[in-house]
CSV table of N, CA and C in Angstrom, one decimal:
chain,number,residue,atom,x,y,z
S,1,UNK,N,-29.5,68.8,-14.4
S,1,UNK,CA,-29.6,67.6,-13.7
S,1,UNK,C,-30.7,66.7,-14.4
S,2,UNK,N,-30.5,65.6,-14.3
S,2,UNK,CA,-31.5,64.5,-14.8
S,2,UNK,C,-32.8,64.3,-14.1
S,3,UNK,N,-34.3,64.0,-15.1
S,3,UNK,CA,-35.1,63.8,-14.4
S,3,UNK,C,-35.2,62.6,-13.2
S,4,UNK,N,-35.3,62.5,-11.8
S,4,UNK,CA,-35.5,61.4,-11.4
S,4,UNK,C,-35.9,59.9,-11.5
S,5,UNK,N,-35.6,58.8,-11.3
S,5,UNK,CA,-36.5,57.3,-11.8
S,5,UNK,C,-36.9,57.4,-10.4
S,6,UNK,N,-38.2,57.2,-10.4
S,6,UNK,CA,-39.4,56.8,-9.8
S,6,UNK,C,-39.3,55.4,-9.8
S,7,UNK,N,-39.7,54.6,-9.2
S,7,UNK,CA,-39.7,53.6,-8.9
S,7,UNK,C,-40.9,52.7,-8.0
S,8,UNK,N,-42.1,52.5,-8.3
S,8,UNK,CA,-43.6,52.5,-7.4
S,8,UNK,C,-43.9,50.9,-7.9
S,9,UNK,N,-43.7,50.5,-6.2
S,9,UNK,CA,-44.5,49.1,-6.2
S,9,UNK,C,-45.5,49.1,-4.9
S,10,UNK,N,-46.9,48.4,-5.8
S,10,UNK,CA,-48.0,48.2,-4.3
S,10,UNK,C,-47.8,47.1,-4.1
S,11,UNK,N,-48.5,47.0,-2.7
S,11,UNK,CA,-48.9,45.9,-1.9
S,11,UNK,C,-50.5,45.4,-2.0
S,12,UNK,N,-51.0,45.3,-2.8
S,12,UNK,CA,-52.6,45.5,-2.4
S,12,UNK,C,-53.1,43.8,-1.6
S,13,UNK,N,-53.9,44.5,-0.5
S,13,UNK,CA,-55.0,43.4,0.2
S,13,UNK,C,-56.0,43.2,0.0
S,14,UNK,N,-56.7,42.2,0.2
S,14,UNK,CA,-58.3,42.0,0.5
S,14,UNK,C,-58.6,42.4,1.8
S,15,UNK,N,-59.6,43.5,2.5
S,15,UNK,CA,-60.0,43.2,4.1
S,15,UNK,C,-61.1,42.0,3.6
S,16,UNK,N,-60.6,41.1,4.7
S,16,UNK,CA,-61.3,39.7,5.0
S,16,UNK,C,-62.7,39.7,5.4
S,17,UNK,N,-63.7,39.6,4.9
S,17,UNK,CA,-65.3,39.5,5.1
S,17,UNK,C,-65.6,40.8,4.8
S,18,UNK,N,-65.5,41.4,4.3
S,18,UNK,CA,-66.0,42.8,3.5
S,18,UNK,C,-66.7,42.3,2.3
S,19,UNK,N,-68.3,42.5,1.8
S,19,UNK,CA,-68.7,42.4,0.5
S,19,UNK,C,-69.4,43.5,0.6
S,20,UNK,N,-70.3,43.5,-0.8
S,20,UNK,CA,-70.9,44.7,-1.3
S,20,UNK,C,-71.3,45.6,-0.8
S,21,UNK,N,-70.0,46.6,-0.7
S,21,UNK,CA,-68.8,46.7,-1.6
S,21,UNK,C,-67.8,45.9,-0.8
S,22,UNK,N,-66.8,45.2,-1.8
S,22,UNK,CA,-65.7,44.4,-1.5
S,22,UNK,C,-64.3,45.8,-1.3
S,23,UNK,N,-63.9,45.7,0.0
S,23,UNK,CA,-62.7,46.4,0.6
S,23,UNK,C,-61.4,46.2,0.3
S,24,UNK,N,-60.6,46.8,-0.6
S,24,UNK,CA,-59.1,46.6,-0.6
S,24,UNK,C,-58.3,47.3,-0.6
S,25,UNK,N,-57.5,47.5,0.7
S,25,UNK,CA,-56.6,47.8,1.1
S,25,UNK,C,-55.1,47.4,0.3
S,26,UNK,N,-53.8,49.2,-0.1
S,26,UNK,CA,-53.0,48.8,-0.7
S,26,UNK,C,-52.0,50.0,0.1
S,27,UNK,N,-50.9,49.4,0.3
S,27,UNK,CA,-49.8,49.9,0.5
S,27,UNK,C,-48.7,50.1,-0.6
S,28,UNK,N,-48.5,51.4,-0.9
S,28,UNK,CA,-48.1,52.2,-1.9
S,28,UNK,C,-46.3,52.6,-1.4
S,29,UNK,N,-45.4,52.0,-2.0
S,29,UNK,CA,-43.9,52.3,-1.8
S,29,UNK,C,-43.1,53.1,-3.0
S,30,UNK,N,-43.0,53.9,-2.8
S,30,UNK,CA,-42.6,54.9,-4.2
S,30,UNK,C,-40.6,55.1,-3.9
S,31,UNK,N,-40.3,54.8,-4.2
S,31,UNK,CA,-39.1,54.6,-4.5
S,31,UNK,C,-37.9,55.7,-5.1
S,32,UNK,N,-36.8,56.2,-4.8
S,32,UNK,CA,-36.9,57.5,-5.6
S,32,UNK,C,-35.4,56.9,-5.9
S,33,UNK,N,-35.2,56.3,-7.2
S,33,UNK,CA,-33.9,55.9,-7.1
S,33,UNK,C,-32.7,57.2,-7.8
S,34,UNK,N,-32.9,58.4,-7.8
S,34,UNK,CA,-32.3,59.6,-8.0
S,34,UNK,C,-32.2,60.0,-9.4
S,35,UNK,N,-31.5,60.9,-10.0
S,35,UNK,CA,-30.5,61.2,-9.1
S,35,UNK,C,-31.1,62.2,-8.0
S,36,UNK,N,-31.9,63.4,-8.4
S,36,UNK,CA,-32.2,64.3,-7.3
S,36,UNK,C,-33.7,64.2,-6.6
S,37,UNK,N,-34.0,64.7,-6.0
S,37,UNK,CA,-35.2,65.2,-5.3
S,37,UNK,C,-36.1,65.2,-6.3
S,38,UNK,N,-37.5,64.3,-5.6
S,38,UNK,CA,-38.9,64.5,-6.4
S,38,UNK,C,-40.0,64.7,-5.9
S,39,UNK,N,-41.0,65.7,-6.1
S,39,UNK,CA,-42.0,66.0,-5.1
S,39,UNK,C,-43.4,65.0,-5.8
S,40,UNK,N,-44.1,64.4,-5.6
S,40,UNK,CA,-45.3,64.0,-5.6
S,40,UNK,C,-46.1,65.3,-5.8
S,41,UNK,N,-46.6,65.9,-6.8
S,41,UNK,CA,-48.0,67.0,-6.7
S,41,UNK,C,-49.6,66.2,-6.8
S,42,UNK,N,-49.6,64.8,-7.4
S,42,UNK,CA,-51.0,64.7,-7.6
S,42,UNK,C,-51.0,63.3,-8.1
S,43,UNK,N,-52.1,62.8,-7.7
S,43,UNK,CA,-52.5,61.5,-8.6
S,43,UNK,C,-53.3,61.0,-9.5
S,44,UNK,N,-53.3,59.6,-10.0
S,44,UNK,CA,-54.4,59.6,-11.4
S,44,UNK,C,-54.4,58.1,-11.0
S,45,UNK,N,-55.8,57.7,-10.4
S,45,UNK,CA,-55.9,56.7,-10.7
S,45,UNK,C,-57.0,55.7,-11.7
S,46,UNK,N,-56.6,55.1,-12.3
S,46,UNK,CA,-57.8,54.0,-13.1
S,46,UNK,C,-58.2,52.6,-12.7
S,47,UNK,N,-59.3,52.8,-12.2
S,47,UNK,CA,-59.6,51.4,-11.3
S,47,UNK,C,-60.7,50.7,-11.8
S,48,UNK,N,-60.3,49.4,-12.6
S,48,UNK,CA,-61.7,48.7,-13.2
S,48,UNK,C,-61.8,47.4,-12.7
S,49,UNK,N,-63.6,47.1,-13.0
S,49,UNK,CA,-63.9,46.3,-11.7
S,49,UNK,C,-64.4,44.8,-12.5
S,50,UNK,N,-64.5,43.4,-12.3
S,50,UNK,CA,-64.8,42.5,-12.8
S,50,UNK,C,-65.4,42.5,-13.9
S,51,UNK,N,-66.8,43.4,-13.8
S,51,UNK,CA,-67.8,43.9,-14.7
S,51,UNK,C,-67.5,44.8,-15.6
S,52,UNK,N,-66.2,45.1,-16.1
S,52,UNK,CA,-66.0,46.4,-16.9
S,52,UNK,C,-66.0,48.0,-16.4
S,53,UNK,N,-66.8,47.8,-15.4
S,53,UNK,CA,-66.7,49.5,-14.5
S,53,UNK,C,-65.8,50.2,-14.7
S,54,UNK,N,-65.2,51.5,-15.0
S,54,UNK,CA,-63.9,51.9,-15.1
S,54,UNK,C,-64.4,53.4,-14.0
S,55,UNK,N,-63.9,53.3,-12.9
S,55,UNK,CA,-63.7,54.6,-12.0
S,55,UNK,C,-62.3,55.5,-12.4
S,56,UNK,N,-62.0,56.4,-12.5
S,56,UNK,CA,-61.1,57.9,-12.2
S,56,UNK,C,-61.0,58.6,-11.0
S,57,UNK,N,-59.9,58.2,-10.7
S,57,UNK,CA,-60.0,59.1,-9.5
S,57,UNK,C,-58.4,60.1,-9.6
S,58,UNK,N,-58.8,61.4,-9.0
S,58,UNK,CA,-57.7,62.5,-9.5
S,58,UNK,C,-57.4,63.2,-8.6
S,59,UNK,N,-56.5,63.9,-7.9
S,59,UNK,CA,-56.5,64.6,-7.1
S,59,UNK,C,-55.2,65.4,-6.8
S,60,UNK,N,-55.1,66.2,-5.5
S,60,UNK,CA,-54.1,66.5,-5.0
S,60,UNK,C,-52.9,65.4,-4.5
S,61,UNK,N,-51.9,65.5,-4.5
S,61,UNK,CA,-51.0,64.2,-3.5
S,61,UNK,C,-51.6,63.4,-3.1
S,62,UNK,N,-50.7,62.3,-1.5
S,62,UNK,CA,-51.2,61.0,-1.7
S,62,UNK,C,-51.9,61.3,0.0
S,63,UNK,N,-52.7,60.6,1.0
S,63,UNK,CA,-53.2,60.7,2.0
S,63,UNK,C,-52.5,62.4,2.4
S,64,UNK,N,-53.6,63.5,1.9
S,64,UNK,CA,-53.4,64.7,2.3
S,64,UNK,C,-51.8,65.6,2.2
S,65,UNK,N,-50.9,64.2,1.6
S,65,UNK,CA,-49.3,65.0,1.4
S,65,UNK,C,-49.0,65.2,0.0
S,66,UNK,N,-48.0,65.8,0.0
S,66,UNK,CA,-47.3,66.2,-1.4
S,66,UNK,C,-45.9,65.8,-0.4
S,67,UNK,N,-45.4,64.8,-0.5
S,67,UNK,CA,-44.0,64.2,-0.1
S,67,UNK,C,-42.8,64.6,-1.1
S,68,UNK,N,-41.9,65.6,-0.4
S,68,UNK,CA,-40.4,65.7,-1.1
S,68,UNK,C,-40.1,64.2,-0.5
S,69,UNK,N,-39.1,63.5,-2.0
S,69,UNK,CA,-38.7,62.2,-1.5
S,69,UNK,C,-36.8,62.3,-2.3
S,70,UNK,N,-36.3,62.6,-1.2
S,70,UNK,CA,-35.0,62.5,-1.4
S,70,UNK,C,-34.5,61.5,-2.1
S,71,UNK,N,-33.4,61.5,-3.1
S,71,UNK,CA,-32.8,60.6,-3.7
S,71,UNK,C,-32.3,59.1,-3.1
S,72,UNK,N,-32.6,57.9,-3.4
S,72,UNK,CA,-31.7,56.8,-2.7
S,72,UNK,C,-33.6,56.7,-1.8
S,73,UNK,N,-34.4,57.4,-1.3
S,73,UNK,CA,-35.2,57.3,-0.4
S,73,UNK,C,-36.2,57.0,-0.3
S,74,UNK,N,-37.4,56.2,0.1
S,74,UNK,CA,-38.8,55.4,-0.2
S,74,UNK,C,-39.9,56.0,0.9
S,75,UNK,N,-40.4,56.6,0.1
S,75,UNK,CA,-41.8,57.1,0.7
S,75,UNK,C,-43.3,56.4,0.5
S,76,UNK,N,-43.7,55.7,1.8
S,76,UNK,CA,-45.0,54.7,1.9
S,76,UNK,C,-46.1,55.4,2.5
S,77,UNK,N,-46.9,54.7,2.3
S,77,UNK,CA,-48.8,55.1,2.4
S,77,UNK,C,-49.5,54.2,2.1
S,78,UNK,N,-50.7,54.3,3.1
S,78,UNK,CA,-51.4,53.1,3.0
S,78,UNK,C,-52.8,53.8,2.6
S,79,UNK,N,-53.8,53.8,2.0
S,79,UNK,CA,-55.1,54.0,0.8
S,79,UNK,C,-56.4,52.6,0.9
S,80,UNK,N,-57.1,52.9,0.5
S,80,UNK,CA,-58.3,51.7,0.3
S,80,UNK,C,-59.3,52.6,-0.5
S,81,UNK,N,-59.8,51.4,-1.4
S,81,UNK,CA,-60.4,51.1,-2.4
S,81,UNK,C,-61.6,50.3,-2.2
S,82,UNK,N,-63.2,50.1,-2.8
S,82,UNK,CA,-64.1,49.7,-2.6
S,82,UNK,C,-64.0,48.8,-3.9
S,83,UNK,N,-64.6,47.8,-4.2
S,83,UNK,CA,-65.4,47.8,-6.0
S,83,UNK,C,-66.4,46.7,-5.2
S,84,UNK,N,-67.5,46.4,-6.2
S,84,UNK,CA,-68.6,46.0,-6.3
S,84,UNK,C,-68.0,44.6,-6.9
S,85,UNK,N,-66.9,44.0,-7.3
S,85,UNK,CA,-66.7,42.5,-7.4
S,85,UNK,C,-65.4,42.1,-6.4
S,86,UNK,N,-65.7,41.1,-6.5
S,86,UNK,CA,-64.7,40.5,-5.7
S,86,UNK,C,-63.1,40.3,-7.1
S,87,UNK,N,-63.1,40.6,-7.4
S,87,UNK,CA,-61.9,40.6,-8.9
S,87,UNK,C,-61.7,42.5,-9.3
S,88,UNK,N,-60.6,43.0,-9.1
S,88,UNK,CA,-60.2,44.5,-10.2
S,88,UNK,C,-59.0,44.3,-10.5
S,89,UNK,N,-58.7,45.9,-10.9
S,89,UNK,CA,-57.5,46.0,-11.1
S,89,UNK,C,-57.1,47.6,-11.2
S,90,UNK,N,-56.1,48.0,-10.8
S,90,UNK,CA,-55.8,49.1,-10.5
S,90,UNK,C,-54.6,49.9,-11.4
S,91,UNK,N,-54.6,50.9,-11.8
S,91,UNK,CA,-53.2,51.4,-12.3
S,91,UNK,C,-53.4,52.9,-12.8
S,92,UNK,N,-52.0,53.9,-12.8
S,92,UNK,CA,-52.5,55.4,-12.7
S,92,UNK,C,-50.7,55.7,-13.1
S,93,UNK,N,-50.7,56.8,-12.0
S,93,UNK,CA,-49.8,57.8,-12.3
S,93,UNK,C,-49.4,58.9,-11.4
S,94,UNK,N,-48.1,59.3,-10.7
S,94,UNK,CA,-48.0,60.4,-9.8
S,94,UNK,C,-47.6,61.2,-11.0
S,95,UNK,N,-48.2,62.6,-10.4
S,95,UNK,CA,-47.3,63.7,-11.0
S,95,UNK,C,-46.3,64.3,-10.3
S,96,UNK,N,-45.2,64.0,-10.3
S,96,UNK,CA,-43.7,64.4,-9.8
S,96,UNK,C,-43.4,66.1,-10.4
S,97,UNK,N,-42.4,66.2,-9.6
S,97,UNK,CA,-41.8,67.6,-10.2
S,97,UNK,C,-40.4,67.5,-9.5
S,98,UNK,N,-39.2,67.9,-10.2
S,98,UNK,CA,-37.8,67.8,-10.1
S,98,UNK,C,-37.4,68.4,-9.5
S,99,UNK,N,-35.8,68.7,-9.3
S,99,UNK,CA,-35.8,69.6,-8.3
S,99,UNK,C,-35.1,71.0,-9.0
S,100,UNK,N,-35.3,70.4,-10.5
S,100,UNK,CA,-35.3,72.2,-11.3
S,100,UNK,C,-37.0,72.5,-11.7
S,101,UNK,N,-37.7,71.9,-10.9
S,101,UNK,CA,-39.1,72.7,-11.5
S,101,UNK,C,-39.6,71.8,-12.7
S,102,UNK,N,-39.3,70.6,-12.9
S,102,UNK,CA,-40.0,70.1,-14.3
S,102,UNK,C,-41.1,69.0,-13.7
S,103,UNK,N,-42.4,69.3,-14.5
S,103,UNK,CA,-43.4,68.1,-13.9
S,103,UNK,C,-42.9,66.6,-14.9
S,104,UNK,N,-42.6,65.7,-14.2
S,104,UNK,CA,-43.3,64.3,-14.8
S,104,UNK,C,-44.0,63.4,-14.4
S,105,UNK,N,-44.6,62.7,-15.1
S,105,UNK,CA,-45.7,61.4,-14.7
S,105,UNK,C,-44.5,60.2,-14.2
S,106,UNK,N,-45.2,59.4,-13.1
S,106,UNK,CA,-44.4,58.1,-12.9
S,106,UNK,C,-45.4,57.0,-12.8
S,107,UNK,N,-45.1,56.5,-14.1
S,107,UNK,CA,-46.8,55.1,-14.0
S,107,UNK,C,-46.6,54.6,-13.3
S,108,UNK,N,-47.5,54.0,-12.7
S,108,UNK,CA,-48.4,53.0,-11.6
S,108,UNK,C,-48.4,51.9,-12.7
S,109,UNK,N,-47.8,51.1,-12.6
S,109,UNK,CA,-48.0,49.5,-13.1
S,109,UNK,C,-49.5,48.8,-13.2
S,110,UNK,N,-50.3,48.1,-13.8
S,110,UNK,CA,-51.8,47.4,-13.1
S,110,UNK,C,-51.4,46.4,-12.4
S,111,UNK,N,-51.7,46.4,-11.6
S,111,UNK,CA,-51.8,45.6,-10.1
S,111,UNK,C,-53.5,45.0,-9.9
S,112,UNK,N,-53.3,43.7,-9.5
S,112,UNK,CA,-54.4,43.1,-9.2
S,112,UNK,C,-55.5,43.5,-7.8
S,113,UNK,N,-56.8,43.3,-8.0
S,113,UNK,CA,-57.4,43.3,-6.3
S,113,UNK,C,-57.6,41.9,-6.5
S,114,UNK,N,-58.1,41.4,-5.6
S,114,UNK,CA,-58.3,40.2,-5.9
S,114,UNK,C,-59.3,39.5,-4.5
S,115,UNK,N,-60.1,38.7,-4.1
S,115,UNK,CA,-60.1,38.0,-2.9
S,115,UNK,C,-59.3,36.8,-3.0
S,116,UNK,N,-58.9,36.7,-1.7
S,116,UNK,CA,-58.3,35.3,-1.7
S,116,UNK,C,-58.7,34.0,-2.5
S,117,UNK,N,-57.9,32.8,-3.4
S,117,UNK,CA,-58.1,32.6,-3.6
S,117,UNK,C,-59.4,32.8,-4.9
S,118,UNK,N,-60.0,33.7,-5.5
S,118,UNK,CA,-60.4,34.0,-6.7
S,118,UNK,C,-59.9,33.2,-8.1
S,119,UNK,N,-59.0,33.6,-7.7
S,119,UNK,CA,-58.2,33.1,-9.2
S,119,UNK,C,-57.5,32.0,-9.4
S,120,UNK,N,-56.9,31.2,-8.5
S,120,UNK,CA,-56.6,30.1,-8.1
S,120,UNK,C,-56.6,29.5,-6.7
């Protein structure tokens, strides 16, 4: 069987009057467009902040799960993040595993933080 297409788009927010540290909240939609079953085992995130800062963050699954995500089927979660500017950017990697036992990575795109209006 073929490895699955992953398919991950965020939502990221600003919380509104939050500064140092500036609060943003992101809703995470992982998408499993098949063919089979894919488990989530772990994440990799790279989060850098106006200033150049580059944070790593790594771990087990996503809010305490390892989600089996059936084919055709969209598994969401919501996460927050801190940075010290009002401007980042985010982007990583799930480690997946098939449903014959094979791990793959599914990138995380960079996605912006941003406060309102910042940028324009």
């Amino acid at each position: 069987m073929a490895t699955p297409t992953i398919h991950i788009r965020p939502h990221p927010s600003y919380v509104e009057g939050s500064q140092d540290p500036y609060q943003f909240i992101y809703l995470i939609e992982i998408h499993n467009l098949g063919p089979g079953s894919a488990q989530l085992l772990a994440r990799r995130w790279i989060i850098t902040d106006a200033n150049g800062k580059i944070v790593e963050v790594e771990g087990p699954g996503v809010v305490g799960e390892q989600p089996v995500i059936p084919p055709g089927e969209t598994f969401r979660y919501q996460s927050g993040v801190p940075l010290d500017t009002p401007l980042g950017v985010m982007e990583g990697s799930y480690r997946m595993r098939d449903e014959a036992g094979n791990e793959f990575d599914a990138p995380i795109a960079p996605f912006t933080l941003a406060v309102p209006h910042i940028i324009n």
